[in-house]
Amino acid sequence: MKQTINGMGEHKWNSNCRFQTRRRIRPCGFRGPSPVCVQAMLENIGSCHSEMTAIALYLYDSVLTRERWPKIAEYFHHIMIVEMRHLELFCQAAQLLGADPRLWSNAGGASYWNASCCSYRKDLPALLNAAAAGESQTIAQYRRQAEQLPDPNICELLKRILLDEEKHLVIFRRLYQEYCGPGRQN
């Protein structure tokens, strides 16, 4: 029996599509065990620059901004949900490639994810800039992986997730301009 990663239908897991692209993630199988693909998936799952770090930060940012900037809090919340789906997909991919999909990375030796990976900010401009910078770094990481990894299905998965990350970057930049741009008091 060929195992496949579970695809997602048109926004069945998050009905608010302002925070993700409309293109479906198709179910796909993988060529087989590949140490380089496993390492990339684990990096995306549990390194200090991973989906888990984004989820933890966006949860914190959503709670922190809820009272004073409810729109920003809502955006962080919805983007966090999209990042949770990305984490789930990378975990499924890692498992199908033969890895244990714990919150860890094996780059340079196994290390578990922990909250010290997060850079907590309370100042709104710094918080939004950090979110945008994190998305930019994620985009660069996933592009590099999509260009270098040998499995075309992993590359396709990365390219699809990249579309969401690019959308998140645009959202964070727009929020910064709206709330922190020239002449704005936050």
Tab-separated table of C-alpha atoms in Angstrom:
chain	number	residue	atom	x	y	z
A	1	MET	CA	0.000	0.000	0.000
A	2	LYS	CA	1.441	3.351	-1.046
A	3	GLN	CA	1.354	5.906	1.736
A	4	THR	CA	0.589	9.509	0.911
A	5	ILE	CA	0.561	12.785	2.726
A	6	ASN	CA	-2.978	13.997	3.288
A	7	GLY	CA	-3.854	16.835	0.992
A	8	MET	CA	-6.355	19.463	1.897
A	9	GLY	CA	-9.501	20.461	0.106
A	10	GLU	CA	-10.438	23.988	-0.680
A	11	HIS	CA	-10.163	25.549	2.774
A	12	LYS	CA	-11.802	22.674	4.629
A	13	TRP	CA	-9.473	23.181	7.589
A	14	ASN	CA	-9.561	26.994	7.670
A	15	SER	CA	-12.553	28.690	6.148
A	16	ASN	CA	-10.938	32.144	6.275
A	17	CYS	CA	-8.890	32.126	3.062
A	18	ARG	CA	-7.516	35.656	3.466
A	19	PHE	CA	-4.599	34.028	5.257
A	20	GLN	CA	-3.751	31.256	2.799
A	21	THR	CA	-3.698	30.784	-0.944
A	22	ARG	CA	-6.540	29.086	-2.748
A	23	ARG	CA	-4.380	26.436	-4.390
A	24	ARG	CA	-4.956	22.996	-2.882
A	25	ILE	CA	-2.250	20.861	-1.380
A	26	ARG	CA	-2.554	17.633	-3.291
A	27	PRO	CA	-2.076	14.233	-1.691
A	28	CYS	CA	1.308	12.915	-2.697
A	29	GLY	CA	3.688	10.085	-2.009
A	30	PHE	CA	7.437	10.276	-1.682
A	31	ARG	CA	10.206	8.386	-3.445
A	32	GLY	CA	11.417	6.797	-0.250
A	33	PRO	CA	13.801	7.411	2.615
A	34	SER	CA	16.130	10.318	1.944
A	35	PRO	CA	18.347	11.604	4.757
A	36	VAL	CA	18.547	15.073	3.231
A	37	CYS	CA	14.742	15.301	2.899
A	38	VAL	CA	14.270	14.004	6.440
A	39	GLN	CA	16.695	16.610	7.781
A	40	ALA	CA	14.844	19.395	5.928
A	41	MET	CA	11.447	18.272	7.230
A	42	LEU	CA	12.736	18.063	10.807
A	43	GLU	CA	14.311	21.520	10.424
A	44	ASN	CA	10.914	22.850	9.336
A	45	ILE	CA	9.234	21.104	12.276
A	46	GLY	CA	11.463	21.678	15.264
A	47	SER	CA	14.471	23.926	14.719
A	48	CYS	CA	14.564	27.400	16.197
A	49	HIS	CA	13.454	28.647	12.804
A	50	SER	CA	10.463	26.353	12.245
A	51	GLU	CA	6.715	26.237	11.976
A	52	MET	CA	6.608	25.476	15.713
A	53	THR	CA	8.420	28.721	16.494
A	54	ALA	CA	6.023	30.673	14.263
A	55	ILE	CA	3.023	29.070	15.970
A	56	ALA	CA	4.303	29.874	19.462
A	57	LEU	CA	5.159	33.459	18.537
A	58	TYR	CA	1.888	34.125	16.735
A	59	LEU	CA	-0.071	32.751	19.679
A	60	TYR	CA	1.849	35.088	22.001
A	61	ASP	CA	1.449	38.011	19.585
A	62	SER	CA	-2.281	37.363	19.246
A	63	VAL	CA	-2.783	37.380	23.013
A	64	LEU	CA	-0.527	40.399	23.478
A	65	THR	CA	-2.312	42.538	20.870
A	66	ARG	CA	-5.895	41.402	21.517
A	67	GLU	CA	-7.021	44.278	23.741
A	68	ARG	CA	-5.399	47.257	22.034
A	69	TRP	CA	-5.256	46.059	18.406
A	70	PRO	CA	-7.980	43.429	17.889
A	71	LYS	CA	-7.539	43.351	14.105
A	72	ILE	CA	-3.854	42.518	14.476
A	73	ALA	CA	-4.693	39.877	17.090
A	74	GLU	CA	-7.203	38.286	14.718
A	75	TYR	CA	-4.646	38.226	11.905
A	76	PHE	CA	-2.016	36.589	14.105
A	77	HIS	CA	-4.590	34.017	15.214
A	78	HIS	CA	-5.612	33.051	11.681
A	79	ILE	CA	-2.047	32.968	10.375
A	80	MET	CA	-1.122	30.771	13.353
A	81	ILE	CA	-3.795	28.285	12.245
A	82	VAL	CA	-2.305	28.147	8.745
A	83	GLU	CA	1.151	27.589	10.267
A	84	MET	CA	-0.312	24.737	12.342
A	85	ARG	CA	-1.429	23.062	9.130
A	86	HIS	CA	2.056	23.505	7.672
A	87	LEU	CA	3.515	21.883	10.801
A	88	GLU	CA	1.115	18.962	10.425
A	89	LEU	CA	2.059	18.495	6.757
A	90	PHE	CA	5.786	18.549	7.511
A	91	CYS	CA	5.226	16.037	10.340
A	92	GLN	CA	3.337	13.736	7.967
A	93	ALA	CA	6.084	14.069	5.369
A	94	ALA	CA	8.809	13.322	7.927
A	95	GLN	CA	6.939	10.252	9.132
A	96	LEU	CA	6.393	8.963	5.590
A	97	LEU	CA	10.116	9.432	4.989
A	98	GLY	CA	10.819	7.197	7.982
A	99	ALA	CA	11.558	9.830	10.642
A	100	ASP	CA	10.055	10.313	14.067
A	101	PRO	CA	8.183	13.650	13.682
A	102	ARG	CA	8.947	15.021	17.137
A	103	LEU	CA	9.530	18.717	17.741
A	104	TRP	CA	13.228	18.390	17.087
A	105	SER	CA	15.860	18.975	14.487
A	106	ASN	CA	18.819	16.782	13.696
A	107	ALA	CA	20.937	19.436	11.998
A	108	GLY	CA	24.295	19.254	13.775
A	109	GLY	CA	22.996	16.665	16.278
A	110	ALA	CA	19.507	16.143	17.644
A	111	SER	CA	18.054	19.069	19.580
A	112	TYR	CA	14.510	19.522	20.793
A	113	TRP	CA	12.471	22.650	20.139
A	114	ASN	CA	11.867	24.863	23.174
A	115	ALA	CA	10.405	28.277	23.894
A	116	SER	CA	13.819	29.938	24.026
A	117	CYS	CA	13.678	29.766	20.218
A	118	CYS	CA	11.113	32.582	20.357
A	119	SER	CA	12.095	36.227	20.378
A	120	TYR	CA	9.285	37.818	22.348
A	121	ARG	CA	8.555	41.481	21.623
A	122	LYS	CA	6.008	43.810	23.209
A	123	ASP	CA	6.541	46.922	21.097
A	124	LEU	CA	4.135	46.814	18.116
A	125	PRO	CA	6.578	47.975	15.411
A	126	ALA	CA	9.220	45.504	16.606
A	127	LEU	CA	6.625	42.736	16.872
A	128	LEU	CA	5.347	43.252	13.301
A	129	ASN	CA	8.876	43.676	11.937
A	130	ALA	CA	9.928	40.435	13.639
A	131	ALA	CA	6.930	38.613	12.143
A	132	ALA	CA	7.781	39.913	8.665
A	133	ALA	CA	11.465	39.038	9.119
A	134	GLY	CA	10.515	35.528	10.246
A	135	GLU	CA	8.333	35.040	7.195
A	136	SER	CA	11.143	36.340	4.943
A	137	GLN	CA	13.570	33.881	6.504
A	138	THR	CA	11.058	31.047	6.098
A	139	ILE	CA	10.530	31.945	2.440
A	140	ALA	CA	14.289	31.852	1.831
A	141	GLN	CA	14.610	28.523	3.693
A	142	TYR	CA	11.775	26.823	1.795
A	143	ARG	CA	12.965	28.176	-1.577
A	144	ARG	CA	16.458	26.833	-0.882
A	145	GLN	CA	15.005	23.462	0.096
A	146	ALA	CA	12.706	23.345	-2.962
A	147	GLU	CA	15.711	23.987	-5.225
A	148	GLN	CA	18.049	21.491	-3.558
A	149	LEU	CA	16.027	18.510	-2.347
A	150	PRO	CA	15.951	15.429	-4.601
A	151	ASP	CA	12.287	14.454	-4.103
A	152	PRO	CA	9.971	16.325	-6.513
A	153	ASN	CA	6.929	15.734	-4.297
A	154	ILE	CA	8.645	17.297	-1.280
A	155	CYS	CA	9.632	20.198	-3.531
A	156	GLU	CA	6.019	20.584	-4.692
A	157	LEU	CA	4.814	20.596	-1.080
A	158	LEU	CA	7.376	23.272	-0.203
A	159	LYS	CA	6.394	25.397	-3.199
A	160	ARG	CA	2.735	25.260	-2.196
A	161	ILE	CA	3.478	26.182	1.423
A	162	LEU	CA	5.674	29.007	0.130
A	163	LEU	CA	2.580	30.619	-1.379
A	164	ASP	CA	1.026	30.914	2.089
A	165	GLU	CA	4.249	32.242	3.614
A	166	GLU	CA	4.497	34.894	0.896
A	167	LYS	CA	0.916	35.922	1.640
A	168	HIS	CA	1.736	36.196	5.354
A	169	LEU	CA	4.709	38.444	4.576
A	170	VAL	CA	2.467	40.785	2.573
A	171	ILE	CA	-0.080	40.844	5.419
A	172	PHE	CA	2.529	41.694	8.060
A	173	ARG	CA	4.010	44.443	5.890
A	174	ARG	CA	0.554	45.927	5.315
A	175	LEU	CA	-0.241	45.814	9.030
A	176	TYR	CA	3.031	47.577	9.761
A	177	GLN	CA	2.205	50.336	7.275
A	178	GLU	CA	-1.334	50.671	8.617
A	179	TYR	CA	-0.413	50.792	12.314
A	180	CYS	CA	3.237	51.869	12.430
A	181	GLY	CA	3.901	53.713	9.179
A	182	PRO	CA	4.769	57.404	8.939
A	183	GLY	CA	2.521	59.622	11.049
A	184	ARG	CA	1.001	56.699	12.967
A	185	GLN	CA	0.806	56.540	16.739
A	186	ASN	CA	0.550	53.044	18.158
